PDB file of C-alpha atoms in Angstrom:
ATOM      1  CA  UNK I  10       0.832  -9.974  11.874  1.00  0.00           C
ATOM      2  CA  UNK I  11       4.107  -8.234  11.562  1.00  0.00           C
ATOM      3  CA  UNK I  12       7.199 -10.192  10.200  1.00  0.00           C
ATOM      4  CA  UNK I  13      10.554  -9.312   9.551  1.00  0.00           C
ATOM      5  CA  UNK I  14      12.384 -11.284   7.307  1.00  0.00           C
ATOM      6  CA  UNK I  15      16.133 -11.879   5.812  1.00  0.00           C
ATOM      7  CA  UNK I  16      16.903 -10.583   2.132  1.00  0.00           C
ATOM      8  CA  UNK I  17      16.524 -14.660   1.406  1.00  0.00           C
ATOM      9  CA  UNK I  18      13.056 -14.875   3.134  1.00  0.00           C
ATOM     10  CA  UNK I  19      14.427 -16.340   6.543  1.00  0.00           C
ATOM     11  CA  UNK I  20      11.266 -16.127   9.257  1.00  0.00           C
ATOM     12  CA  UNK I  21      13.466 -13.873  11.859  1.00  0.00           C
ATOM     13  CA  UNK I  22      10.688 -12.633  13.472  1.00  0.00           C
ATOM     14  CA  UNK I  23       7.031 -12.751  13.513  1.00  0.00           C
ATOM     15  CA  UNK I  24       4.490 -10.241  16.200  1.00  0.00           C
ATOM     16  CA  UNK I  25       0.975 -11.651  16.629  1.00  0.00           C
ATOM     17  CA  UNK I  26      -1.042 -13.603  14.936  1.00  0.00           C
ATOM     18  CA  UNK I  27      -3.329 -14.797  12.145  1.00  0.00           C
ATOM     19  CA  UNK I  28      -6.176 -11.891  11.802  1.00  0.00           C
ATOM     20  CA  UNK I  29      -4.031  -9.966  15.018  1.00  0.00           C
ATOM     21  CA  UNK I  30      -2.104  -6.093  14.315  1.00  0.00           C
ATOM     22  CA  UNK I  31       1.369  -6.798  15.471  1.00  0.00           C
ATOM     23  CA  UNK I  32       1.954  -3.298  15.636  1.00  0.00           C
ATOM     24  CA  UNK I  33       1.368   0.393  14.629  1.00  0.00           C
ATOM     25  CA  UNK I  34       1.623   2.437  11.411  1.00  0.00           C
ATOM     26  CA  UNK I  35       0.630   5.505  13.113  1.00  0.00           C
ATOM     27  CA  UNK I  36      -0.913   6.711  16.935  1.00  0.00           C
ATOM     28  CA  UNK I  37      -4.335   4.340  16.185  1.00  0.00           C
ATOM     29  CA  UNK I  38      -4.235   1.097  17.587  1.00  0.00           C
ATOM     30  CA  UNK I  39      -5.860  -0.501  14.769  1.00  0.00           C
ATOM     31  CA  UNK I  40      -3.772  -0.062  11.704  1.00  0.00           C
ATOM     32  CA  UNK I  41      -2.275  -2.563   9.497  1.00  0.00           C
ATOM     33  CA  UNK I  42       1.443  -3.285   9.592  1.00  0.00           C
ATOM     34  CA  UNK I  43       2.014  -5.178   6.615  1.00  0.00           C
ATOM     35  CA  UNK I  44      -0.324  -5.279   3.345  1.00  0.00           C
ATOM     36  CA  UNK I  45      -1.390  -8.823   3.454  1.00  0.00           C
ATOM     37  CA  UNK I  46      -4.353 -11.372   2.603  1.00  0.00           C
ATOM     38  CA  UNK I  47      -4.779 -14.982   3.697  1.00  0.00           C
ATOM     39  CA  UNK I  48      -5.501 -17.712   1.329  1.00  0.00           C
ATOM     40  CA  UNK I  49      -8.138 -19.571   2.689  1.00  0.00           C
ATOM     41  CA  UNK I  50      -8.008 -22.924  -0.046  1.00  0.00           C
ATOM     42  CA  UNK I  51      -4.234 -23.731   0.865  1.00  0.00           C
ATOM     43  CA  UNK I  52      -4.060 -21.721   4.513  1.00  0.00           C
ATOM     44  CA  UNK I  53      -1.242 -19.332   3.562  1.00  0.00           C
ATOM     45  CA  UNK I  54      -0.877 -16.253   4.467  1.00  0.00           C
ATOM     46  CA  UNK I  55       0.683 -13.497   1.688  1.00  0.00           C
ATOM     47  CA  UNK I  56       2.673 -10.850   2.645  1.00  0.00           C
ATOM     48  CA  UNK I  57       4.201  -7.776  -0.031  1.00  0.00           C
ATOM     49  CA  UNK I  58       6.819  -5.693   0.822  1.00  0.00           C
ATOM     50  CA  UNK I  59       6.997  -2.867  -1.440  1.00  0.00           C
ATOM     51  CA  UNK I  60       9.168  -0.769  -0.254  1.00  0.00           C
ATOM     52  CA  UNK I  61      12.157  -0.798  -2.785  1.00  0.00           C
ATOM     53  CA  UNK I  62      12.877  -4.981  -3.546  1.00  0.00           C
ATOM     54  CA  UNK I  63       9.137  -5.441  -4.506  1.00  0.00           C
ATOM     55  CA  UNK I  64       8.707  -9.207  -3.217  1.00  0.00           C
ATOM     56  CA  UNK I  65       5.888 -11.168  -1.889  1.00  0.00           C
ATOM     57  CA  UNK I  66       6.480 -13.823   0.741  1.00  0.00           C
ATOM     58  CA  UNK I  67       4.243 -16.768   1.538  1.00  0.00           C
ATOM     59  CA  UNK I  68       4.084 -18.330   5.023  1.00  0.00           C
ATOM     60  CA  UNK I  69       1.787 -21.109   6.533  1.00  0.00           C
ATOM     61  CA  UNK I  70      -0.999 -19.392   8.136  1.00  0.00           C
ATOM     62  CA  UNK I  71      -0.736 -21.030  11.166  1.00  0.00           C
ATOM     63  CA  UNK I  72       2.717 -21.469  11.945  1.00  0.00           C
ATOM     64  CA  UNK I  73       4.222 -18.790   9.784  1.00  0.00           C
ATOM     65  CA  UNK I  74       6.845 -21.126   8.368  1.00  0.00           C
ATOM     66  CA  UNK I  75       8.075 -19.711   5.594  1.00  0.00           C
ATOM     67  CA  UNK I  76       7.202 -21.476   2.447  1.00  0.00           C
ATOM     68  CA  UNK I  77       8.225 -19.129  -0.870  1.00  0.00           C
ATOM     69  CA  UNK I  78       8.474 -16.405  -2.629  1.00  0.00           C
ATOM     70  CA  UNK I  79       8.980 -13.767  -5.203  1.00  0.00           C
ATOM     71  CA  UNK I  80      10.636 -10.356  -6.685  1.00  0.00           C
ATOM     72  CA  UNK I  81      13.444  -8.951  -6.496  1.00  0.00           C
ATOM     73  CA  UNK I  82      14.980 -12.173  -3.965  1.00  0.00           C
ATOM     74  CA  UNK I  83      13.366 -14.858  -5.515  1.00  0.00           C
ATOM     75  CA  UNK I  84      11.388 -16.451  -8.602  1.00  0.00           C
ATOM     76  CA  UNK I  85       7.772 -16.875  -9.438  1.00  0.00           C
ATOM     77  CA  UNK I  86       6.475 -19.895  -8.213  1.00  0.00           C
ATOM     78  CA  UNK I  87       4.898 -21.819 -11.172  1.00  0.00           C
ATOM     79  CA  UNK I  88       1.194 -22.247  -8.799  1.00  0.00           C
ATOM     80  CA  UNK I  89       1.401 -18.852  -7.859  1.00  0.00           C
ATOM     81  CA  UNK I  90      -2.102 -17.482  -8.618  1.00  0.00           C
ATOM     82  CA  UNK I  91      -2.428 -15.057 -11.730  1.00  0.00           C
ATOM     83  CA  UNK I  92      -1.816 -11.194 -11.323  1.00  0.00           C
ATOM     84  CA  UNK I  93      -1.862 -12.271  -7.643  1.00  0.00           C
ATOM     85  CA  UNK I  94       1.548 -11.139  -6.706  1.00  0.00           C
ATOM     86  CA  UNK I  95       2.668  -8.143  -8.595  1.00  0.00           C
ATOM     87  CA  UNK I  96      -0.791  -6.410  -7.838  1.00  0.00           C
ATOM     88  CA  UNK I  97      -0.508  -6.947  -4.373  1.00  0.00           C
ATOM     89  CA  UNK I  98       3.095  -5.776  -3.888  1.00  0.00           C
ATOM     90  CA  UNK I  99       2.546  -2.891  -6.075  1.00  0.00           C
ATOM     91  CA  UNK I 100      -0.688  -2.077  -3.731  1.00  0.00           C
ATOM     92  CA  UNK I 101       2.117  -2.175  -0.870  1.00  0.00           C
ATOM     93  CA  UNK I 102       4.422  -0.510  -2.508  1.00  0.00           C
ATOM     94  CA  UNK I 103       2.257   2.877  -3.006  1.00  0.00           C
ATOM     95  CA  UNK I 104       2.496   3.686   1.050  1.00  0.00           C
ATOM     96  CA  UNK I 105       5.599   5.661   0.794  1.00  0.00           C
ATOM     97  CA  UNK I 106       4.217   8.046  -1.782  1.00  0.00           C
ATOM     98  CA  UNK I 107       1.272   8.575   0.690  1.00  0.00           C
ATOM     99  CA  UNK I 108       2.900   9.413   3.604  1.00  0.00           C
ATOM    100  CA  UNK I 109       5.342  11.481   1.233  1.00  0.00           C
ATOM    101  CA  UNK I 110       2.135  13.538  -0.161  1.00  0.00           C
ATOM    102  CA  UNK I 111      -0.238  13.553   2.767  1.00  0.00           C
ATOM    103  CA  UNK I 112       1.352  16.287   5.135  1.00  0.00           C
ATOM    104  CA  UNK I 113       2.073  19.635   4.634  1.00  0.00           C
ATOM    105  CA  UNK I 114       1.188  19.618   1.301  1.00  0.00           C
ATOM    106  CA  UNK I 115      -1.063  21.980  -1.246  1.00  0.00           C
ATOM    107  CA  UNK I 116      -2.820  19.676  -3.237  1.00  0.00           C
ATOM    108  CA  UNK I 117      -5.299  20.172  -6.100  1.00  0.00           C
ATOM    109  CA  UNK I 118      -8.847  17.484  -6.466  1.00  0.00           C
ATOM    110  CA  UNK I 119      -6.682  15.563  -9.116  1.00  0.00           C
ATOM    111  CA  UNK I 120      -3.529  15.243  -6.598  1.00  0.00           C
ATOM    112  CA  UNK I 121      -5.770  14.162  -3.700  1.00  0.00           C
ATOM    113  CA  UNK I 122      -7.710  11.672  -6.137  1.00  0.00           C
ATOM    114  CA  UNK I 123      -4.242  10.380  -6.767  1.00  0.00           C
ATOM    115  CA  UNK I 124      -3.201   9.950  -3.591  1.00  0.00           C
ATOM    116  CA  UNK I 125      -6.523   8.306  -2.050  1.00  0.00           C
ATOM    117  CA  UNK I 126      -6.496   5.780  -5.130  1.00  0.00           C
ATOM    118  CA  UNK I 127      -2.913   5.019  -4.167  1.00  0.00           C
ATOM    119  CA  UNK I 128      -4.078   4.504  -0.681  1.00  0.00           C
ATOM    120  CA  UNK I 129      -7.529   2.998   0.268  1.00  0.00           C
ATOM    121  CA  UNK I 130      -8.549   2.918  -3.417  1.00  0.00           C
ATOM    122  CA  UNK I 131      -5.687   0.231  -4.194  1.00  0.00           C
ATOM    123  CA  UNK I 132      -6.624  -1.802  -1.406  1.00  0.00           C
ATOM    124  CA  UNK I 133     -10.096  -1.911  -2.111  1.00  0.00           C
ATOM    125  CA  UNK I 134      -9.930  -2.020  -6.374  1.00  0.00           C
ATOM    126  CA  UNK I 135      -7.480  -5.383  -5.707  1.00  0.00           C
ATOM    127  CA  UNK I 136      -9.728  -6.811  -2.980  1.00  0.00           C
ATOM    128  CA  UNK I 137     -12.461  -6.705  -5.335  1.00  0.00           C
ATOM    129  CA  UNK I 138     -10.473  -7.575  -8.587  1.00  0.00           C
ATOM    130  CA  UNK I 139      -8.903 -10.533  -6.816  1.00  0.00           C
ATOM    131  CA  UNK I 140     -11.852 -12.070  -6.328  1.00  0.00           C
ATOM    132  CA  UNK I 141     -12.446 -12.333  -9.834  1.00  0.00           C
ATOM    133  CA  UNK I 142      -9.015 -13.543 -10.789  1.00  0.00           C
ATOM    134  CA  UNK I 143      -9.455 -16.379  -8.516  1.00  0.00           C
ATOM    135  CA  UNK I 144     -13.070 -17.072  -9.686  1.00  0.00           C
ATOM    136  CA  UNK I 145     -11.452 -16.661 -13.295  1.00  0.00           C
ATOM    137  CA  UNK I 146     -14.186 -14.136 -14.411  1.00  0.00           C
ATOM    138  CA  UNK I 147     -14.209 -12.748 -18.274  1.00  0.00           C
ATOM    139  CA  UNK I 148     -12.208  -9.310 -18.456  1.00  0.00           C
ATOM    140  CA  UNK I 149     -15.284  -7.469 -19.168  1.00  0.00           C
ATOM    141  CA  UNK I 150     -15.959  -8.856 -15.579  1.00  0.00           C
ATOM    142  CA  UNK I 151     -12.570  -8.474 -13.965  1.00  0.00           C
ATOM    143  CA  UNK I 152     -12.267  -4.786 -15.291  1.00  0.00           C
ATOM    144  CA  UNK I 153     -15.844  -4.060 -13.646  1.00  0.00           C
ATOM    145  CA  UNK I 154     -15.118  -5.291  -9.842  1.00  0.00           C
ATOM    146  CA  UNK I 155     -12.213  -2.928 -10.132  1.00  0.00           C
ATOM    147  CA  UNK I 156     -13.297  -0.026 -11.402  1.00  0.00           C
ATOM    148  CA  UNK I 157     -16.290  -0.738  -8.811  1.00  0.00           C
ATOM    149  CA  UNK I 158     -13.641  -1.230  -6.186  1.00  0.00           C
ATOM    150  CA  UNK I 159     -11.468   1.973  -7.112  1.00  0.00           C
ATOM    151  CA  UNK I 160     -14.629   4.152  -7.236  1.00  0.00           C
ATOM    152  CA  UNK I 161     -15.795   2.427  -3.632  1.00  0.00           C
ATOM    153  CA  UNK I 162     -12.115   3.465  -2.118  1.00  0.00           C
ATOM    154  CA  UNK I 163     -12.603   6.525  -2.840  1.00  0.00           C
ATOM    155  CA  UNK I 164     -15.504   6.957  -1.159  1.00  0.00           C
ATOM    156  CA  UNK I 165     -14.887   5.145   1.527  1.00  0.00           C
ATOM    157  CA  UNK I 166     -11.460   7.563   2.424  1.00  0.00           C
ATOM    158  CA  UNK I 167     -14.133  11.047   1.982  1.00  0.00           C
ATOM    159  CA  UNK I 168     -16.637   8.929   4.277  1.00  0.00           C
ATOM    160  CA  UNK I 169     -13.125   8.514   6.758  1.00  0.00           C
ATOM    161  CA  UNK I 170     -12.510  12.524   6.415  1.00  0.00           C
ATOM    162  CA  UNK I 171     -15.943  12.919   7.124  1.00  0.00           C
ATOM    163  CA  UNK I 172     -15.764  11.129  10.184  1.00  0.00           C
ATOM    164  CA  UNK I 173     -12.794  12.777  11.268  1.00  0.00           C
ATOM    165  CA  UNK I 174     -14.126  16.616  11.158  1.00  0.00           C
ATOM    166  CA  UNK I 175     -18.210  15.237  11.976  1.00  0.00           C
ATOM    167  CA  UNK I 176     -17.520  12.495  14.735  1.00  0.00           C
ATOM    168  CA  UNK I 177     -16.634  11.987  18.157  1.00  0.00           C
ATOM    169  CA  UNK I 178     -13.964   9.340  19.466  1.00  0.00           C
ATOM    170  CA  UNK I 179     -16.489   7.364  21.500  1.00  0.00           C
ATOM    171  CA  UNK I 180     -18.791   6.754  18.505  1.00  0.00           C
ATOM    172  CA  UNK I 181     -15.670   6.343  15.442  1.00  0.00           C
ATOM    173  CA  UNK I 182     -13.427   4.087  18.343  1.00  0.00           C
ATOM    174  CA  UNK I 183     -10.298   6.027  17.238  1.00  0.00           C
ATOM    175  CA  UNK I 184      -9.051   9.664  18.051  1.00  0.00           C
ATOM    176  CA  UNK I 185     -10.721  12.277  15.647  1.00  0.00           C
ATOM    177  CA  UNK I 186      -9.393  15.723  14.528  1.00  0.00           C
ATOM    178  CA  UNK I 187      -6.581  13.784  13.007  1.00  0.00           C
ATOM    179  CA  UNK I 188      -6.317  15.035   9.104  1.00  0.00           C
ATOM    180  CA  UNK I 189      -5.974  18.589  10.717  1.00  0.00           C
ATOM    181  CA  UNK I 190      -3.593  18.179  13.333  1.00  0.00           C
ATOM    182  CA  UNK I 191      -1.038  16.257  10.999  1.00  0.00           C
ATOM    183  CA  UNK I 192      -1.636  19.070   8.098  1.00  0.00           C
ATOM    184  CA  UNK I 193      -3.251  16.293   5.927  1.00  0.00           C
ATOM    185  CA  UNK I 194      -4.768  17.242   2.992  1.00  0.00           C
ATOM    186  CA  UNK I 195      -8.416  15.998   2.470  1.00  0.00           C
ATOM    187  CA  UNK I 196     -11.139  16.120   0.081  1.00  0.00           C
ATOM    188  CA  UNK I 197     -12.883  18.481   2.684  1.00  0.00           C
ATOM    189  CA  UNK I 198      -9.997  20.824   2.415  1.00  0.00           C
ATOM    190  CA  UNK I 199     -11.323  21.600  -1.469  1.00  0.00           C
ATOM    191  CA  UNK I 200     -14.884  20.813  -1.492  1.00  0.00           C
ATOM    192  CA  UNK I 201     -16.055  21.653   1.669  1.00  0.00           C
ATOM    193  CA  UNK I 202     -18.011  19.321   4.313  1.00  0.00           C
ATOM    194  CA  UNK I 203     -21.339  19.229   1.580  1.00  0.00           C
ATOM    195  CA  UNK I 204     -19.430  19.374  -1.388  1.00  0.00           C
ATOM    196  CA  UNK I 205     -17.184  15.935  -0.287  1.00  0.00           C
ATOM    197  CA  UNK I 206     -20.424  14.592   0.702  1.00  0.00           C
ATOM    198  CA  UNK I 207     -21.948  15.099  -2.348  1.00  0.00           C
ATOM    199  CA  UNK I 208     -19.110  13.638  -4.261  1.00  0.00           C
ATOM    200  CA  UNK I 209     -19.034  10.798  -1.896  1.00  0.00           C
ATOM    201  CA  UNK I 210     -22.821  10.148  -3.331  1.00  0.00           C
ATOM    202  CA  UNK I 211     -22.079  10.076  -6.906  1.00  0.00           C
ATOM    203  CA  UNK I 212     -19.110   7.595  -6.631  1.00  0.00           C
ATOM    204  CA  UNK I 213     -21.592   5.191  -5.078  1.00  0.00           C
ATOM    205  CA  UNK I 214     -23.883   5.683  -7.797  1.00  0.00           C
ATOM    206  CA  UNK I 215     -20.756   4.858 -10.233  1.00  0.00           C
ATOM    207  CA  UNK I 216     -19.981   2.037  -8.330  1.00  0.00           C
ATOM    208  CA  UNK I 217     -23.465   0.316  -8.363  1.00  0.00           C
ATOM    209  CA  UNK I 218     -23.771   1.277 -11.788  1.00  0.00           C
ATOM    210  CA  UNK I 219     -19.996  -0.745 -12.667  1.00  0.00           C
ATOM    211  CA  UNK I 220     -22.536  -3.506 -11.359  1.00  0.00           C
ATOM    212  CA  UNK I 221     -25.433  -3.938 -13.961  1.00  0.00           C
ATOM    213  CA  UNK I 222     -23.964  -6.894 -15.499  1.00  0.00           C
ATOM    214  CA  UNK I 223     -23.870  -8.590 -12.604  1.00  0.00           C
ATOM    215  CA  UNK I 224     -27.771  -8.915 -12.172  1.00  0.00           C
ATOM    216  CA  UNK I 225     -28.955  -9.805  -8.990  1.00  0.00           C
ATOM    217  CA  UNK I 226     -25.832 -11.715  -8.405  1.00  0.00           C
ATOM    218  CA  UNK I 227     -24.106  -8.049  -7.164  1.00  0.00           C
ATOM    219  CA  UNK I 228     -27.257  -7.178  -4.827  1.00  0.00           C
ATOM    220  CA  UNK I 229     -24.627  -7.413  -2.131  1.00  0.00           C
ATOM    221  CA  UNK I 230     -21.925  -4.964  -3.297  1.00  0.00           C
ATOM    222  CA  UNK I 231     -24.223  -2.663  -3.874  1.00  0.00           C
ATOM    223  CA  UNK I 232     -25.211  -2.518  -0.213  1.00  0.00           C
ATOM    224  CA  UNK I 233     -21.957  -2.688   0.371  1.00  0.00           C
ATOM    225  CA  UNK I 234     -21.306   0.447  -1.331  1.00  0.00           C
ATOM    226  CA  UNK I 235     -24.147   2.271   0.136  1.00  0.00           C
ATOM    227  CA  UNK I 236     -23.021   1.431   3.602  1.00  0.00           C
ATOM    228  CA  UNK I 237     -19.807   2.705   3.188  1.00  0.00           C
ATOM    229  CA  UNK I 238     -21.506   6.516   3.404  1.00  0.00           C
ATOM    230  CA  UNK I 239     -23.192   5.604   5.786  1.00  0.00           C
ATOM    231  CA  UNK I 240     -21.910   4.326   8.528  1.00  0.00           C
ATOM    232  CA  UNK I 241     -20.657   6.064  11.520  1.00  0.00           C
ATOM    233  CA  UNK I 242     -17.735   4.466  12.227  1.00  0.00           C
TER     234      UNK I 242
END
């Protein structure tokens, strides 16, 4: 769902719908326009815009009537979930320094690291970590589901280059060839098509080992993170 809204959170105008792209970030035509989540327990939808005023807006999920917000044009709601908003606009907030790095640009393993945790890893560490602020989990907890989720994001974006040198459109469902047409620097550029594999392999095995305290209660994430190597698309 894309939205564009006044600098006092007026609805001006919303594209498509609840779970629906309502537009591009780039030439794929499944892309995300806005970082965003949906709160299933009180059907709202929230949106950060972190380019600059740092703000997160709330709407109805279903309507997309504006219902509050905060940051730099408004004040913390007092039910606003813990951590909820400033890690998710901050997550948002990361994109311009992506697309600033990404192209044309010589990049050592620590700069791409960087730039793939700002990216996918962000997305992925908060998805996991905001599960455990809103199950209020201990901080020994909290700390693990992101440092799961950060290692996870990472290998999920070398899985992605992968893909893009190893696969064909008709099997990934998007155009491929895509990191060296735009000048993107990858993993692959440094380590090779083996050596990003391999790496891709031991931050799954740090991810399921972030797990252990979990018991059997994490059997799930842990396919989860073997999956992400090995899918095809």
């Amino acid at each position: 769902m894309l939205l564009k809204l006044t600098n006092t959170g007026e609805l001006l105008l919303q594209i498509g719908g609840r779970g629906v792209s309502g537009g591009n970030t780039d030439t794929d035509n499944l892309r995300r326009p806005a970082e965003s989540f949906v709160y299933e327990e009180t059907n709202e939808v929230f949106v950060a815009d972190g380019y600059g005023n740092r703000r997160v807006i709330v709407l109805d999920a279903d309507t997309g009537a504006f219902k509050r917000m905060w940051g730099a044009f408004g004040s913390e709601p007092m039910d606003a979930a813990p951590d909820t908003p400033a890690d998710l606009s901050a997550t948002a907030g990361s994109e311009q320094v992506v697309l600033t790095w990404s192209a044309n640009t010589e990049l050592d393993l620590a700069g791409i690291t960087r730039l793939q945790n700002l990216k996918t890893g962000a997305l992925i560490a908060f998805s996991c970590e905001a599960g455990a602020i809103l199950g209020e989990a201990t901080p020994d907890h909290r700390e693990a589901l992101a440092a799961y989720g950060r290692d996870l994001g990472l290998a999920f974006q070398i899985a992605d280059d992968l893909l893009d040198v190893e696969s064909t459109e008709a099997e990934l469902g998007k155009a491929v060839g895509k990191d060296a047409d735009h000048g993107k620097a990858t993993f692959i550029d440094l380590l090779g098509l083996e050596g990003a594999r391999d790496y891709s392999r031991q931050l799954v095995d740090s991810a399921i080992g972030r797990l252990d305290s979990f018991g059997e209660g994490a059997i799930l994430l842990k396919e989860a993170a073997r999956f992400v190597i090995d899918r095809r698309n």
